[in-house]
Amino acid sequence: MGDIFVLIISCIFINNIVLAQYLGNCPFLGTSKKMETAVGMSMAVIFVLTMAGVITWIVDTYFLVGLGIEFLRTIAFILVIASLVQFVEMFLKKSIPALYAGLGIFLPLITTNCAVMGVCLINVQEEYTFVEALISSIAYAVGFGLALVLFAGLRERINIGRVPKPLQDTSIGLVTAGIISLAFFAFKGMV
Amino acid sequence: MAKTLAQEFSKGLWEELPPFRLVLGLCPTLAVTKSVENGLGMGIATTFVLVCSNLLVSLLRNVIPAKIRIACYIIIIATFVTVVELLMQAYAYPLYLELGIFIPLIVVNCIVLGRAEAFASKNAPVYSVADGLGIGVGFTLSLGALGAVREVLGEGTFYGMQVFGSSFEPFTFMVEAPGAFVCLGLMLCLINLAGNR
């Protein structure tokens, strides 16, 4: 039980997917201008990443390693993620229209979110067990959401202030992200 | 074709210089630029994938049905990424270990898919290759420059060679994650300044 707790803390804070592992930066900067879109994107990522992490783990363990074709991992994983996103989109549209309306536009973007692919690869590289892979997928996704929502709040505030022209938008955004990253850096010594 | 080959090539070097002008492909940009060598290695690997996938997408542009084009592009890109992965394992193993997870992640680098969708799917093969090469070289140079700044300040070395005397205290902030964000942000600011003149 203690190990699982350490894994959760380490995935959310210490090895935060955006701020310490440099993954998923495009949506991090792209969808953080408004709090609303940031929350929508976070929810979509938590939803898809949990499923993708579990499914790619199963595909890798029973199919790729079983047949000795690990070199096809990149292709297999991206196919799983792309079709999963497509499938989730169709399923939500038919069955849960309310949720689809909320997540709708963010779903297609997730295919090229390297956080998803990255976590799937980390899960198999670290040789996690099934439960560990499940927990780490959820925790990394929550970490992504946390970073994104924090960042969106700061960016909304910064946009009210007066920023020198060349620094505007992405530039000041990156510097802000650097400062949040510095704050998260303090967690390094925790475990 | 209104533009010449040279124009298609050179626009990647300034007008559409990734990752500064097109704010795409940020993850590898931030992650691998701890040193000049890593930055250039990543840039060259990405360039290879860009050129090959642009060529193939362009050749197949009249065959691929519009509805499933994105899926087709992703498979083409993933194939070349696997090629790069295997080539690097064979010929550049230390660099392969250093770049690690970011080699397979070229698949989800938005620049590659972006060029396939925005350019190669509409233009002839020769132009697509020129476009891929231009964007790739621009990307490589950007990563090299960012890597140089971070390596010189953070480690006191350039391409592994000592730059300052032994009294230099390395500014380790620059080679860690926060330094990457701040450094890229400030470089973007400089490019904006230069571009707005």
Short mmCIF file of C-alpha atoms in Angstrom, two decimals:
data_model
loop_
_atom_site.label_atom_id
_atom_site.label_comp_id
_atom_site.label_asym_id
_atom_site.label_seq_id
_atom_site.Cartn_x
_atom_site.Cartn_y
_atom_site.Cartn_z
CA MET A 1 0.00 0.00 0.00
CA GLY A 2 2.85 2.36 0.91
CA ASP A 3 4.47 1.80 -2.48
CA ILE A 4 1.30 2.78 -4.28
CA PHE A 5 1.06 5.98 -2.25
CA VAL A 6 4.66 6.87 -3.09
CA LEU A 7 3.95 6.16 -6.77
CA ILE A 8 0.93 8.48 -6.75
CA ILE A 9 2.81 11.34 -5.08
CA SER A 10 5.81 10.88 -7.33
CA CYS A 11 3.71 10.88 -10.53
CA ILE A 12 1.61 13.91 -9.59
CA PHE A 13 4.22 16.15 -7.99
CA ILE A 14 7.82 15.00 -8.21
CA ASN A 15 7.86 13.77 -11.79
CA ASN A 16 5.02 16.00 -12.96
CA ILE A 17 4.44 15.15 -16.59
CA VAL A 18 4.49 18.73 -17.90
CA LEU A 19 6.77 20.55 -15.52
CA ALA A 20 9.46 17.94 -14.87
CA GLN A 21 9.26 15.50 -17.80
CA TYR A 22 8.60 18.04 -20.55
CA LEU A 23 5.66 16.14 -22.03
CA GLY A 24 2.37 17.53 -23.30
CA ASN A 25 3.63 21.09 -23.64
CA CYS A 26 1.69 21.94 -26.80
CA PRO A 27 -1.77 21.51 -25.23
CA PHE A 28 -0.34 22.97 -22.00
CA LEU A 29 0.35 26.26 -23.77
CA GLY A 30 -2.43 25.95 -26.33
CA THR A 31 -5.43 25.41 -24.07
CA SER A 32 -4.42 27.46 -21.06
CA LYS A 33 -5.62 30.88 -22.15
CA LYS A 34 -9.01 30.37 -20.53
CA MET A 35 -9.86 28.48 -17.37
CA GLU A 36 -12.85 26.84 -19.09
CA THR A 37 -10.83 25.25 -21.87
CA ALA A 38 -8.13 24.25 -19.42
CA VAL A 39 -10.63 22.34 -17.27
CA GLY A 40 -12.16 20.71 -20.36
CA MET A 41 -8.77 19.59 -21.65
CA SER A 42 -7.74 18.26 -18.23
CA MET A 43 -10.89 16.15 -17.96
CA ALA A 44 -10.44 14.79 -21.48
CA VAL A 45 -6.82 13.88 -20.79
CA ILE A 46 -7.63 12.14 -17.49
CA PHE A 47 -10.34 10.14 -19.24
CA VAL A 48 -8.30 9.09 -22.28
CA LEU A 49 -4.94 8.63 -20.57
CA THR A 50 -6.34 6.21 -18.01
CA MET A 51 -7.83 4.05 -20.76
CA ALA A 52 -4.83 4.36 -23.07
CA GLY A 53 -2.37 3.48 -20.30
CA VAL A 54 -4.23 0.30 -19.43
CA ILE A 55 -4.88 -0.81 -23.01
CA THR A 56 -1.35 -0.21 -24.27
CA TRP A 57 -0.01 -2.09 -21.23
CA ILE A 58 -2.15 -5.10 -22.12
CA VAL A 59 -1.21 -4.88 -25.81
CA ASP A 60 2.46 -4.64 -24.96
CA THR A 61 2.58 -7.43 -22.36
CA TYR A 62 0.45 -10.03 -24.10
CA PHE A 63 0.86 -9.17 -27.75
CA LEU A 64 4.14 -7.40 -28.56
CA VAL A 65 6.36 -9.10 -25.98
CA GLY A 66 4.57 -12.42 -26.44
CA LEU A 67 5.28 -12.42 -30.16
CA GLY A 68 8.75 -10.90 -29.79
CA ILE A 69 7.96 -7.84 -31.94
CA GLU A 70 8.76 -5.06 -29.49
CA PHE A 71 10.31 -2.96 -32.26
CA LEU A 72 6.77 -2.29 -33.51
CA ARG A 73 5.89 -0.66 -30.17
CA THR A 74 5.82 2.91 -31.52
CA ILE A 75 3.45 2.05 -34.37
CA ALA A 76 1.25 -0.19 -32.22
CA PHE A 77 0.90 2.41 -29.45
CA ILE A 78 0.03 5.29 -31.71
CA LEU A 79 -2.55 3.13 -33.49
CA VAL A 80 -4.11 2.12 -30.17
CA ILE A 81 -4.26 5.73 -28.99
CA ALA A 82 -5.63 7.09 -32.28
CA SER A 83 -8.35 4.47 -32.53
CA LEU A 84 -9.17 4.76 -28.83
CA VAL A 85 -9.69 8.50 -29.18
CA GLN A 86 -11.86 7.97 -32.24
CA PHE A 87 -13.87 5.29 -30.46
CA VAL A 88 -14.34 7.32 -27.28
CA GLU A 89 -15.52 10.24 -29.39
CA MET A 90 -18.15 8.15 -31.22
CA PHE A 91 -19.25 6.44 -28.01
CA LEU A 92 -19.68 9.69 -26.09
CA LYS A 93 -21.55 11.31 -28.98
CA LYS A 94 -24.12 8.47 -29.01
CA SER A 95 -24.43 7.62 -25.31
CA ILE A 96 -23.49 10.58 -23.15
CA PRO A 97 -24.13 13.73 -25.23
CA ALA A 98 -23.71 16.01 -22.19
CA LEU A 99 -20.16 14.81 -21.58
CA TYR A 100 -19.45 14.94 -25.33
CA ALA A 101 -20.51 18.57 -25.44
CA GLY A 102 -18.01 19.31 -22.69
CA LEU A 103 -15.05 17.31 -23.98
CA GLY A 104 -15.93 17.28 -27.69
CA ILE A 105 -13.40 19.59 -29.29
CA PHE A 106 -10.55 18.47 -27.04
CA LEU A 107 -10.74 14.80 -27.91
CA PRO A 108 -9.17 14.88 -31.41
CA LEU A 109 -6.32 17.00 -30.04
CA ILE A 110 -5.38 14.27 -27.62
CA THR A 111 -4.07 11.95 -30.33
CA THR A 112 -1.06 14.20 -30.78
CA ASN A 113 -0.68 14.98 -27.08
CA CYS A 114 2.69 13.51 -26.32
CA ALA A 115 1.78 13.18 -22.63
CA VAL A 116 -0.52 10.28 -23.51
CA MET A 117 2.00 8.45 -25.67
CA GLY A 118 4.76 9.33 -23.21
CA VAL A 119 3.02 7.85 -20.18
CA CYS A 120 2.22 4.67 -22.11
CA LEU A 121 5.90 4.32 -22.99
CA ILE A 122 7.03 5.10 -19.42
CA ASN A 123 4.67 2.41 -18.10
CA VAL A 124 6.28 -0.31 -20.19
CA GLN A 125 9.84 0.98 -19.86
CA GLU A 126 9.64 1.02 -16.06
CA GLU A 127 8.20 -2.51 -16.22
CA TYR A 128 5.23 -1.62 -14.05
CA THR A 129 2.73 -4.31 -13.07
CA PHE A 130 -0.87 -3.92 -14.22
CA VAL A 131 -1.99 -2.14 -11.04
CA GLU A 132 1.05 0.15 -11.05
CA ALA A 133 0.44 1.02 -14.71
CA LEU A 134 -3.19 1.86 -13.94
CA ILE A 135 -2.27 4.01 -10.94
CA SER A 136 0.56 5.80 -12.71
CA SER A 137 -1.65 6.59 -15.73
CA ILE A 138 -4.30 8.16 -13.51
CA ALA A 139 -1.75 10.00 -11.38
CA TYR A 140 0.19 11.41 -14.34
CA ALA A 141 -3.08 12.59 -15.90
CA VAL A 142 -4.11 14.26 -12.63
CA GLY A 143 -0.67 15.90 -12.52
CA PHE A 144 -1.22 17.21 -16.05
CA GLY A 145 -4.63 18.58 -15.06
CA LEU A 146 -3.25 20.20 -11.92
CA ALA A 147 -0.43 21.92 -13.80
CA LEU A 148 -2.77 23.05 -16.59
CA VAL A 149 -5.41 24.52 -14.26
CA LEU A 150 -2.80 26.30 -12.12
CA PHE A 151 -1.17 27.69 -15.24
CA ALA A 152 -4.48 28.82 -16.77
CA GLY A 153 -5.30 30.75 -13.60
CA LEU A 154 -1.97 32.56 -13.74
CA ARG A 155 -2.28 33.28 -17.43
CA GLU A 156 -5.74 34.80 -17.07
CA ARG A 157 -4.31 37.12 -14.45
CA ILE A 158 -1.23 37.98 -16.54
CA ASN A 159 -3.38 38.90 -19.54
CA ILE A 160 -5.03 41.64 -17.49
CA GLY A 161 -1.66 43.16 -16.67
CA ARG A 162 0.52 45.12 -19.06
CA VAL A 163 3.15 42.94 -20.68
CA PRO A 164 5.83 44.37 -23.02
CA LYS A 165 4.88 43.58 -26.61
CA PRO A 166 7.66 41.13 -27.57
CA LEU A 167 7.06 39.17 -24.37
CA GLN A 168 3.34 38.80 -24.90
CA ASP A 169 1.42 35.53 -25.09
CA THR A 170 3.58 32.42 -25.47
CA SER A 171 6.80 34.09 -24.41
CA ILE A 172 5.57 35.26 -21.01
CA GLY A 173 3.65 31.99 -20.79
CA LEU A 174 6.86 30.00 -21.01
CA VAL A 175 8.56 32.13 -18.38
CA THR A 176 5.55 31.68 -16.10
CA ALA A 177 5.67 27.93 -16.70
CA GLY A 178 9.34 28.04 -15.74
CA ILE A 179 8.47 29.63 -12.40
CA ILE A 180 5.73 27.06 -11.68
CA SER A 181 8.20 24.38 -12.66
CA LEU A 182 10.64 25.86 -10.15
CA ALA A 183 7.99 25.58 -7.45
CA PHE A 184 7.38 21.93 -8.35
CA PHE A 185 11.13 21.41 -8.33
CA ALA A 186 11.00 21.77 -4.56
CA PHE A 187 9.19 18.43 -4.31
CA LYS A 188 12.32 16.67 -5.62
CA GLY A 189 13.77 15.93 -2.21
CA MET A 190 10.52 14.57 -0.79
CA VAL A 191 10.79 10.84 -1.46
CA MET B 1 3.68 26.82 -58.78
CA ALA B 2 4.14 30.40 -57.67
CA LYS B 3 7.02 29.80 -55.32
CA THR B 4 10.41 28.45 -56.26
CA LEU B 5 12.08 25.50 -54.59
CA ALA B 6 14.54 27.79 -52.83
CA GLN B 7 11.68 29.81 -51.35
CA GLU B 8 9.96 26.68 -50.04
CA PHE B 9 13.21 25.66 -48.42
CA SER B 10 14.17 29.01 -46.94
CA LYS B 11 10.81 29.82 -45.35
CA GLY B 12 11.56 27.14 -42.75
CA LEU B 13 14.65 29.09 -41.71
CA TRP B 14 12.93 32.30 -40.72
CA GLU B 15 9.30 32.99 -41.70
CA GLU B 16 8.00 29.70 -40.36
CA LEU B 17 10.95 28.83 -38.14
CA PRO B 18 9.86 26.12 -35.73
CA PRO B 19 9.55 26.09 -32.77
CA PHE B 20 9.63 29.89 -32.50
CA ARG B 21 7.37 31.09 -35.30
CA LEU B 22 5.08 28.08 -35.33
CA VAL B 23 4.75 27.31 -31.65
CA LEU B 24 4.77 23.57 -32.27
CA GLY B 25 6.99 20.71 -31.21
CA LEU B 26 7.78 22.23 -27.83
CA CYS B 27 8.28 19.01 -25.88
CA PRO B 28 11.43 17.78 -27.64
CA THR B 29 12.62 21.38 -27.80
CA LEU B 30 12.52 21.71 -24.03
CA ALA B 31 13.57 18.20 -23.15
CA VAL B 32 16.62 17.42 -25.24
CA THR B 33 18.39 20.78 -25.35
CA LYS B 34 20.53 20.15 -22.29
CA SER B 35 23.53 20.13 -24.62
CA VAL B 36 24.34 21.13 -28.19
CA GLU B 37 24.99 17.53 -29.19
CA ASN B 38 21.59 16.26 -28.01
CA GLY B 39 19.80 19.20 -29.62
CA LEU B 40 21.44 18.65 -33.00
CA GLY B 41 20.94 14.87 -32.81
CA MET B 42 17.25 15.29 -32.13
CA GLY B 43 16.98 17.88 -34.90
CA ILE B 44 18.61 15.58 -37.45
CA ALA B 45 16.39 12.65 -36.48
CA THR B 46 13.29 14.84 -36.80
CA THR B 47 14.49 16.22 -40.15
CA PHE B 48 14.89 12.70 -41.52
CA VAL B 49 11.34 11.80 -40.48
CA LEU B 50 9.97 15.09 -41.84
CA VAL B 51 11.57 14.72 -45.26
CA CYS B 52 10.64 11.05 -45.69
CA SER B 53 7.07 11.41 -44.47
CA ASN B 54 6.54 14.56 -46.55
CA LEU B 55 7.78 12.71 -49.64
CA LEU B 56 5.57 9.67 -49.09
CA VAL B 57 2.48 11.67 -48.13
CA SER B 58 2.95 13.81 -51.22
CA LEU B 59 3.38 10.79 -53.50
CA LEU B 60 0.26 9.17 -52.06
CA ARG B 61 -1.80 12.35 -51.83
CA ASN B 62 -4.19 11.32 -54.59
CA VAL B 63 -4.60 7.77 -53.29
CA ILE B 64 -5.35 8.42 -49.60
CA PRO B 65 -9.09 8.95 -48.99
CA ALA B 66 -9.77 12.31 -47.34
CA LYS B 67 -11.75 10.86 -44.44
CA ILE B 68 -9.02 8.67 -43.01
CA ARG B 69 -6.07 10.79 -44.08
CA ILE B 70 -4.88 11.65 -40.57
CA ALA B 71 -4.70 7.97 -39.62
CA CYS B 72 -2.74 7.24 -42.82
CA TYR B 73 -0.31 10.09 -42.14
CA ILE B 74 0.26 8.85 -38.60
CA ILE B 75 1.08 5.36 -39.83
CA ILE B 76 3.51 6.73 -42.42
CA ILE B 77 5.19 8.90 -39.78
CA ALA B 78 5.31 6.07 -37.24
CA THR B 79 7.00 3.83 -39.81
CA PHE B 80 9.81 6.31 -40.39
CA VAL B 81 10.18 6.95 -36.67
CA THR B 82 10.69 3.22 -36.19
CA VAL B 83 13.33 3.32 -38.94
CA VAL B 84 15.14 6.18 -37.16
CA GLU B 85 14.87 4.36 -33.85
CA LEU B 86 16.47 1.20 -35.24
CA LEU B 87 19.15 3.16 -37.14
CA MET B 88 20.13 5.08 -34.02
CA GLN B 89 20.28 1.89 -31.97
CA ALA B 90 22.71 0.51 -34.54
CA TYR B 91 24.92 3.53 -35.25
CA ALA B 92 24.49 6.12 -32.48
CA TYR B 93 23.75 4.10 -29.36
CA PRO B 94 25.00 6.62 -26.74
CA LEU B 95 22.84 9.36 -28.29
CA TYR B 96 19.92 6.93 -28.45
CA LEU B 97 20.21 6.32 -24.71
CA GLU B 98 20.53 10.03 -24.03
CA LEU B 99 17.42 11.00 -26.00
CA GLY B 100 15.53 7.96 -24.73
CA ILE B 101 11.76 8.28 -24.80
CA PHE B 102 11.85 11.31 -27.08
CA ILE B 103 12.84 9.28 -30.15
CA PRO B 104 9.55 7.31 -30.31
CA LEU B 105 7.78 10.55 -29.38
CA ILE B 106 8.73 12.11 -32.73
CA VAL B 107 5.50 10.40 -33.86
CA VAL B 108 3.45 12.86 -31.86
CA ASN B 109 5.59 15.89 -32.70
CA CYS B 110 3.00 18.28 -34.07
CA ILE B 111 5.47 19.75 -36.59
CA VAL B 112 5.68 16.50 -38.57
CA LEU B 113 1.93 15.89 -38.73
CA GLY B 114 1.37 19.60 -39.28
CA ARG B 115 3.59 19.70 -42.38
CA ALA B 116 2.02 16.52 -43.78
CA GLU B 117 -1.46 17.99 -43.42
CA ALA B 118 -0.73 21.61 -44.30
CA PHE B 119 1.81 21.18 -47.09
CA ALA B 120 2.65 17.71 -48.38
CA SER B 121 -0.99 16.71 -48.89
CA LYS B 122 -1.44 19.54 -51.38
CA ASN B 123 1.89 19.88 -53.17
CA ALA B 124 4.13 17.96 -55.57
CA PRO B 125 6.81 15.65 -54.11
CA VAL B 126 9.81 17.86 -54.98
CA TYR B 127 8.30 20.86 -53.22
CA SER B 128 7.27 18.78 -50.24
CA VAL B 129 10.80 17.50 -49.79
CA ALA B 130 12.14 21.08 -49.99
CA ASP B 131 9.56 22.15 -47.41
CA GLY B 132 10.39 19.25 -45.09
CA LEU B 133 14.11 19.90 -45.41
CA GLY B 134 13.70 23.63 -44.73
CA ILE B 135 11.53 23.16 -41.65
CA GLY B 136 13.83 20.36 -40.47
CA VAL B 137 16.99 22.43 -40.82
CA GLY B 138 15.29 25.36 -39.08
CA PHE B 139 14.24 23.06 -36.24
CA THR B 140 17.74 21.58 -35.96
CA LEU B 141 19.35 25.04 -35.81
CA SER B 142 16.84 26.23 -33.19
CA LEU B 143 17.52 23.21 -31.01
CA GLY B 144 21.26 23.67 -31.49
CA ALA B 145 21.07 27.34 -30.48
CA LEU B 146 18.92 26.64 -27.42
CA GLY B 147 21.22 23.75 -26.51
CA ALA B 148 24.25 26.01 -26.84
CA VAL B 149 22.84 28.65 -24.49
CA ARG B 150 21.82 26.09 -21.90
CA GLU B 151 25.02 24.08 -22.10
CA VAL B 152 27.34 27.07 -21.92
CA LEU B 153 25.52 28.59 -18.94
CA GLY B 154 24.53 25.39 -17.19
CA GLU B 155 27.62 23.25 -17.60
CA GLY B 156 30.24 25.74 -18.74
CA THR B 157 30.96 23.64 -21.83
CA PHE B 158 30.21 23.82 -25.55
CA TYR B 159 29.87 20.52 -27.38
CA GLY B 160 31.69 18.90 -24.46
CA MET B 161 34.61 21.38 -24.55
CA GLN B 162 35.40 23.63 -21.60
CA VAL B 163 34.56 27.26 -22.37
CA PHE B 164 35.39 29.08 -19.17
CA GLY B 165 38.27 28.65 -16.77
CA SER B 166 38.04 26.31 -13.80
CA SER B 167 36.82 29.13 -11.57
CA PHE B 168 33.46 29.18 -13.42
CA GLU B 169 30.57 28.10 -11.24
CA PRO B 170 28.01 26.31 -13.48
CA PHE B 171 24.54 27.82 -13.38
CA THR B 172 22.78 24.45 -13.00
CA PHE B 173 19.34 26.07 -13.10
CA MET B 174 19.68 26.24 -16.88
CA VAL B 175 20.00 22.50 -17.46
CA GLU B 176 17.03 21.66 -15.25
CA ALA B 177 13.37 21.84 -16.29
CA PRO B 178 12.62 25.39 -15.01
CA GLY B 179 15.62 26.76 -16.89
CA ALA B 180 14.38 25.17 -20.10
CA PHE B 181 11.04 26.98 -19.90
CA VAL B 182 12.53 30.36 -18.98
CA CYS B 183 15.29 30.10 -21.58
CA LEU B 184 12.87 29.21 -24.39
CA GLY B 185 10.52 32.01 -23.32
CA LEU B 186 13.29 34.60 -23.40
CA MET B 187 14.59 33.36 -26.77
CA LEU B 188 11.06 33.62 -28.16
CA CYS B 189 10.98 37.20 -26.88
CA LEU B 190 14.27 37.99 -28.66
CA ILE B 191 13.01 36.46 -31.92
CA ASN B 192 9.82 38.54 -31.60
CA LEU B 193 11.93 41.66 -31.08
CA ALA B 194 14.03 40.90 -34.15
CA GLY B 195 10.97 40.02 -36.22
CA ASN B 196 9.00 43.16 -35.42
CA ARG B 197 11.62 45.55 -36.74
#
